[in-house]
């Protein structure tokens, strides 16, 4: 299973764009990259998933370079309610290996007024 | 459409006791995975159930066992509780086939072992 590395914490002011980068040097061919958000005492919530290039949805964008050894979650114009822990996961979606992935410690994002 | 529901939300046990946690998956989902989340840590995969069988297992001792019922709901059992078992236990549901890679989590069961 591919190991991921992400910053432990980040601070940002309200209204700014936040980019959180995750390293996954030994990502496998069948692995997808998935990001989750977790608020205190709640279960994680799916944000976005991608395989290569760029993926965008209503809440975030995910940038994946051609070598796929890293990925960047981009949150546009953050608000106080975006204060949470963000997890980067890498797993094989085909065989269900994404379900076995351990989350790691994640990145604690603190949005400042 | 009900999401993933877990019960109980909080419980307190003493060392050596046994505990059973319950999970109902999101409507339409047939796969349930269990995670343990200690304070300040990310969720750790315990095991996954699909078609009433344990399909994958993380690095947890045999004290942790589970079950999936025909209606896809699931139970997590922990025997001989240790202080270190104190954690938030999360249940996640997904589709075993045709899956999108998205896990839907419940709010968790907070277990305190004294």
mmCIF file of C-alpha atoms in Angstrom:
data_model
loop_
_atom_site.group_PDB
_atom_site.id
_atom_site.type_symbol
_atom_site.label_atom_id
_atom_site.label_comp_id
_atom_site.label_asym_id
_atom_site.label_seq_id
_atom_site.Cartn_x
_atom_site.Cartn_y
_atom_site.Cartn_z
ATOM 1 C CA UNK A 1 0.000 0.000 0.000
ATOM 2 C CA UNK A 2 1.346 3.386 -0.954
ATOM 3 C CA UNK A 3 2.433 5.546 1.974
ATOM 4 C CA UNK A 4 1.427 9.179 1.984
ATOM 5 C CA UNK A 5 3.129 12.203 3.528
ATOM 6 C CA UNK A 6 1.394 15.517 4.150
ATOM 7 C CA UNK A 7 2.068 18.563 6.336
ATOM 8 C CA UNK A 8 0.881 18.189 9.901
ATOM 9 C CA UNK A 9 -0.785 21.592 10.030
ATOM 10 C CA UNK A 10 -1.508 24.740 8.031
ATOM 11 C CA UNK A 11 -2.983 28.147 8.819
ATOM 12 C CA UNK A 12 -4.876 30.348 6.383
ATOM 13 C CA UNK A 13 -6.915 33.536 6.492
ATOM 14 C CA UNK A 14 -10.537 33.545 5.464
ATOM 15 C CA UNK A 15 -11.077 34.137 1.764
ATOM 16 C CA UNK A 16 -7.703 32.794 0.703
ATOM 17 C CA UNK A 17 -7.042 29.800 -1.488
ATOM 18 C CA UNK A 18 -5.462 26.879 0.360
ATOM 19 C CA UNK A 19 -3.307 24.240 -1.265
ATOM 20 C CA UNK A 20 -2.439 21.060 0.629
ATOM 21 C CA UNK A 21 0.144 18.812 -0.983
ATOM 22 C CA UNK A 22 0.459 15.085 -0.415
ATOM 23 C CA UNK A 23 3.448 12.964 -1.408
ATOM 24 C CA UNK A 24 2.955 9.353 -2.481
ATOM 25 C CA UNK A 25 6.189 8.292 -4.141
ATOM 26 C CA UNK A 26 5.369 4.592 -4.462
ATOM 27 C CA UNK A 27 1.886 4.957 -5.879
ATOM 28 C CA UNK A 28 0.858 1.931 -7.959
ATOM 29 C CA UNK A 29 -0.663 1.906 -11.420
ATOM 30 C CA UNK A 30 -4.165 1.024 -10.199
ATOM 31 C CA UNK A 31 -4.147 3.452 -7.268
ATOM 32 C CA UNK A 32 -6.512 6.386 -7.057
ATOM 33 C CA UNK A 33 -5.950 9.443 -4.876
ATOM 34 C CA UNK A 34 -8.773 10.396 -2.536
ATOM 35 C CA UNK A 35 -9.138 13.261 -0.082
ATOM 36 C CA UNK A 36 -11.354 13.323 2.980
ATOM 37 C CA UNK A 37 -12.306 16.073 5.438
ATOM 38 C CA UNK A 38 -12.960 15.411 9.103
ATOM 39 C CA UNK A 39 -14.440 17.679 11.765
ATOM 40 C CA UNK A 40 -13.947 16.883 15.471
ATOM 41 C CA UNK A 41 -16.028 13.952 16.723
ATOM 42 C CA UNK A 42 -17.423 13.250 13.264
ATOM 43 C CA UNK A 43 -16.653 10.659 10.627
ATOM 44 C CA UNK A 44 -14.535 11.672 7.617
ATOM 45 C CA UNK A 45 -16.352 13.070 4.610
ATOM 46 C CA UNK A 46 -15.328 12.444 1.002
ATOM 47 C CA UNK A 47 -14.121 15.568 -0.798
ATOM 48 C CA UNK A 48 -12.649 14.531 -4.121
ATOM 49 C CA UNK A 49 -10.948 11.710 -5.972
ATOM 50 C CA UNK A 50 -8.712 11.553 -9.010
ATOM 51 C CA UNK A 51 -6.346 9.415 -11.016
ATOM 52 C CA UNK A 52 -4.370 11.909 -13.104
ATOM 53 C CA UNK A 53 -4.317 15.545 -14.297
ATOM 54 C CA UNK A 54 -6.987 17.728 -12.738
ATOM 55 C CA UNK A 55 -10.350 17.036 -11.153
ATOM 56 C CA UNK A 56 -12.765 19.725 -10.001
ATOM 57 C CA UNK A 57 -16.041 19.582 -8.146
ATOM 58 C CA UNK A 58 -18.201 22.094 -6.321
ATOM 59 C CA UNK A 59 -15.967 22.256 -3.252
ATOM 60 C CA UNK A 60 -12.388 21.586 -4.345
ATOM 61 C CA UNK A 61 -9.886 20.865 -7.088
ATOM 62 C CA UNK A 62 -7.333 18.101 -7.182
ATOM 63 C CA UNK A 63 -4.137 18.514 -9.175
ATOM 64 C CA UNK A 64 -2.091 15.431 -10.034
ATOM 65 C CA UNK A 65 1.149 15.745 -12.025
ATOM 66 C CA UNK A 66 2.046 13.304 -14.766
ATOM 67 C CA UNK A 67 4.302 11.166 -12.542
ATOM 68 C CA UNK A 68 1.480 10.919 -9.926
ATOM 69 C CA UNK A 69 4.015 10.927 -7.085
ATOM 70 C CA UNK A 70 2.221 13.800 -5.419
ATOM 71 C CA UNK A 71 -1.130 15.531 -5.468
ATOM 72 C CA UNK A 72 -2.454 18.904 -4.349
ATOM 73 C CA UNK A 73 -5.862 19.580 -2.879
ATOM 74 C CA UNK A 74 -6.964 23.139 -3.589
ATOM 75 C CA UNK A 75 -9.716 24.782 -1.533
ATOM 76 C CA UNK A 76 -10.857 28.112 -3.035
ATOM 77 C CA UNK A 77 -11.700 31.021 -0.741
ATOM 78 C CA UNK A 78 -11.769 29.144 2.566
ATOM 79 C CA UNK A 79 -14.118 30.085 5.363
ATOM 80 C CA UNK A 80 -14.013 29.373 9.097
ATOM 81 C CA UNK A 81 -16.159 26.297 8.497
ATOM 82 C CA UNK A 82 -13.317 24.746 6.482
ATOM 83 C CA UNK A 83 -11.282 24.362 9.675
ATOM 84 C CA UNK A 84 -10.818 20.602 9.831
ATOM 85 C CA UNK A 85 -8.353 17.771 9.306
ATOM 86 C CA UNK A 86 -7.749 16.799 5.683
ATOM 87 C CA UNK A 87 -6.576 13.296 4.773
ATOM 88 C CA UNK A 88 -4.909 12.142 1.587
ATOM 89 C CA UNK A 89 -5.393 8.464 0.760
ATOM 90 C CA UNK A 90 -3.994 6.298 -1.989
ATOM 91 C CA UNK A 91 -5.602 2.973 -2.787
ATOM 92 C CA UNK A 92 -6.546 0.491 -5.467
ATOM 93 C CA UNK A 93 -10.132 1.223 -6.377
ATOM 94 C CA UNK A 94 -10.383 -1.792 -8.645
ATOM 95 C CA UNK A 95 -9.738 -4.472 -6.027
ATOM 96 C CA UNK A 96 -11.226 -2.550 -3.147
ATOM 97 C CA UNK A 97 -7.830 -1.811 -1.689
ATOM 98 C CA UNK A 98 -8.877 1.762 -1.090
ATOM 99 C CA UNK A 99 -10.987 0.465 1.738
ATOM 100 C CA UNK A 100 -7.999 -1.013 3.516
ATOM 101 C CA UNK A 101 -6.021 2.186 3.451
ATOM 102 C CA UNK A 102 -5.016 3.713 6.747
ATOM 103 C CA UNK A 103 -5.619 7.415 6.921
ATOM 104 C CA UNK A 104 -2.427 8.644 8.533
ATOM 105 C CA UNK A 105 -2.428 11.766 10.698
ATOM 106 C CA UNK A 106 -3.686 14.175 8.049
ATOM 107 C CA UNK A 107 -3.258 17.950 7.757
ATOM 108 C CA UNK A 108 -4.951 20.105 10.357
ATOM 109 C CA UNK A 109 -6.143 23.270 8.608
ATOM 110 C CA UNK A 110 -6.898 26.258 10.809
ATOM 111 C CA UNK A 111 -8.746 29.111 9.095
ATOM 112 C CA UNK A 112 -8.187 32.460 10.786
ATOM 113 C CA UNK A 113 -10.732 35.318 10.692
ATOM 114 C CA UNK B 1 -32.148 8.672 2.398
ATOM 115 C CA UNK B 2 -30.569 7.600 5.659
ATOM 116 C CA UNK B 3 -26.830 7.722 5.816
ATOM 117 C CA UNK B 4 -24.637 5.445 7.907
ATOM 118 C CA UNK B 5 -25.957 5.087 11.438
ATOM 119 C CA UNK B 6 -24.001 3.791 14.409
ATOM 120 C CA UNK B 7 -24.970 2.871 17.933
ATOM 121 C CA UNK B 8 -24.345 3.539 20.702
ATOM 122 C CA UNK B 9 -22.830 7.009 20.327
ATOM 123 C CA UNK B 10 -20.981 6.825 23.623
ATOM 124 C CA UNK B 11 -20.227 4.055 26.067
ATOM 125 C CA UNK B 12 -17.976 3.382 29.029
ATOM 126 C CA UNK B 13 -16.554 -0.037 29.868
ATOM 127 C CA UNK B 14 -13.981 -1.401 32.265
ATOM 128 C CA UNK B 15 -10.892 -3.424 31.445
ATOM 129 C CA UNK B 16 -11.606 -7.049 30.615
ATOM 130 C CA UNK B 17 -15.183 -6.452 29.557
ATOM 131 C CA UNK B 18 -16.602 -7.035 26.106
ATOM 132 C CA UNK B 19 -18.344 -4.515 23.850
ATOM 133 C CA UNK B 20 -20.542 -4.714 20.756
ATOM 134 C CA UNK B 21 -20.941 -1.789 18.395
ATOM 135 C CA UNK B 22 -23.529 -1.648 15.630
ATOM 136 C CA UNK B 23 -23.678 -0.103 12.185
ATOM 137 C CA UNK B 24 -26.344 0.262 9.529
ATOM 138 C CA UNK B 25 -24.921 1.145 6.119
ATOM 139 C CA UNK B 26 -26.182 3.784 3.754
ATOM 140 C CA UNK B 27 -29.174 2.643 1.749
ATOM 141 C CA UNK B 28 -28.051 0.630 -1.261
ATOM 142 C CA UNK B 29 -24.599 -0.162 0.115
ATOM 143 C CA UNK B 30 -23.505 -3.738 0.699
ATOM 144 C CA UNK B 31 -19.997 -3.357 2.152
ATOM 145 C CA UNK B 32 -19.116 -2.254 5.655
ATOM 146 C CA UNK B 33 -15.673 -1.360 6.957
ATOM 147 C CA UNK B 34 -14.684 -0.592 10.528
ATOM 148 C CA UNK B 35 -12.025 1.866 11.653
ATOM 149 C CA UNK B 36 -10.505 2.755 15.007
ATOM 150 C CA UNK B 37 -9.503 6.364 15.592
ATOM 151 C CA UNK B 38 -7.465 7.205 18.662
ATOM 152 C CA UNK B 39 -7.336 10.796 19.843
ATOM 153 C CA UNK B 40 -5.224 12.932 17.524
ATOM 154 C CA UNK B 41 -4.669 10.118 15.040
ATOM 155 C CA UNK B 42 -6.174 9.193 11.711
ATOM 156 C CA UNK B 43 -8.609 6.291 11.361
ATOM 157 C CA UNK B 44 -6.961 2.854 11.333
ATOM 158 C CA UNK B 45 -8.567 0.115 9.248
ATOM 159 C CA UNK B 46 -9.824 -2.843 11.306
ATOM 160 C CA UNK B 47 -11.678 -5.023 8.807
ATOM 161 C CA UNK B 48 -14.217 -5.070 6.007
ATOM 162 C CA UNK B 49 -17.326 -7.177 5.500
ATOM 163 C CA UNK B 50 -18.956 -8.032 2.210
ATOM 164 C CA UNK B 51 -21.530 -10.764 1.562
ATOM 165 C CA UNK B 52 -21.486 -11.592 5.275
ATOM 166 C CA UNK B 53 -17.811 -12.520 5.221
ATOM 167 C CA UNK B 54 -14.692 -10.759 6.431
ATOM 168 C CA UNK B 55 -12.858 -9.841 3.220
ATOM 169 C CA UNK B 56 -9.928 -7.742 4.386
ATOM 170 C CA UNK B 57 -8.334 -7.184 7.761
ATOM 171 C CA UNK B 58 -5.955 -4.658 9.162
ATOM 172 C CA UNK B 59 -3.338 -5.150 11.857
ATOM 173 C CA UNK B 60 -5.662 -5.818 14.779
ATOM 174 C CA UNK B 61 -5.650 -8.791 17.183
ATOM 175 C CA UNK B 62 -8.267 -11.524 17.253
ATOM 176 C CA UNK B 63 -9.970 -9.755 20.150
ATOM 177 C CA UNK B 64 -11.562 -7.673 17.417
ATOM 178 C CA UNK B 65 -14.209 -9.589 15.532
ATOM 179 C CA UNK B 66 -17.217 -8.726 13.484
ATOM 180 C CA UNK B 67 -20.296 -9.884 11.744
ATOM 181 C CA UNK B 68 -22.426 -8.801 8.832
ATOM 182 C CA UNK B 69 -26.104 -9.643 8.615
ATOM 183 C CA UNK B 70 -28.213 -10.392 5.535
ATOM 184 C CA UNK B 71 -29.553 -6.825 5.601
ATOM 185 C CA UNK B 72 -25.910 -5.604 5.322
ATOM 186 C CA UNK B 73 -25.812 -4.168 8.832
ATOM 187 C CA UNK B 74 -22.761 -5.038 10.859
ATOM 188 C CA UNK B 75 -21.427 -5.464 14.365
ATOM 189 C CA UNK B 76 -17.973 -4.955 15.778
ATOM 190 C CA UNK B 77 -17.111 -6.960 18.887
ATOM 191 C CA UNK B 78 -14.114 -6.335 21.090
ATOM 192 C CA UNK B 79 -13.275 -8.820 23.845
ATOM 193 C CA UNK B 80 -11.032 -8.465 26.877
ATOM 194 C CA UNK B 81 -10.977 -4.690 26.625
ATOM 195 C CA UNK B 82 -7.714 -2.857 27.276
ATOM 196 C CA UNK B 83 -7.230 0.773 28.201
ATOM 197 C CA UNK B 84 -5.692 1.274 24.755
ATOM 198 C CA UNK B 85 -8.950 0.295 23.095
ATOM 199 C CA UNK B 86 -10.393 3.659 24.096
ATOM 200 C CA UNK B 87 -11.124 5.386 20.793
ATOM 201 C CA UNK B 88 -13.735 6.541 18.326
ATOM 202 C CA UNK B 89 -14.929 3.560 16.287
ATOM 203 C CA UNK B 90 -16.075 4.471 12.836
ATOM 204 C CA UNK B 91 -18.149 2.477 10.425
ATOM 205 C CA UNK B 92 -17.968 3.188 6.707
ATOM 206 C CA UNK B 93 -20.165 1.798 3.978
ATOM 207 C CA UNK B 94 -19.600 1.489 0.272
ATOM 208 C CA UNK B 95 -20.561 -0.566 -2.738
ATOM 209 C CA UNK B 96 -18.608 -3.790 -3.029
ATOM 210 C CA UNK B 97 -19.088 -3.846 -6.765
ATOM 211 C CA UNK B 98 -19.347 -0.906 -9.070
ATOM 212 C CA UNK B 99 -17.770 1.115 -6.348
ATOM 213 C CA UNK B 100 -16.525 4.631 -6.858
ATOM 214 C CA UNK B 101 -13.913 4.588 -4.151
ATOM 215 C CA UNK B 102 -16.023 6.790 -1.908
ATOM 216 C CA UNK B 103 -16.532 5.698 1.671
ATOM 217 C CA UNK B 104 -19.523 7.007 3.633
ATOM 218 C CA UNK B 105 -18.796 7.263 7.333
ATOM 219 C CA UNK B 106 -21.073 7.297 10.333
ATOM 220 C CA UNK B 107 -20.620 9.642 13.283
ATOM 221 C CA UNK B 108 -18.874 6.934 15.266
ATOM 222 C CA UNK B 109 -19.147 5.265 18.644
ATOM 223 C CA UNK B 110 -16.952 6.760 21.350
ATOM 224 C CA UNK B 111 -15.638 3.984 23.593
ATOM 225 C CA UNK B 112 -13.957 4.766 26.891
ATOM 226 C CA UNK B 113 -12.259 1.935 28.764
ATOM 227 C CA UNK B 114 -11.550 2.561 32.447
#
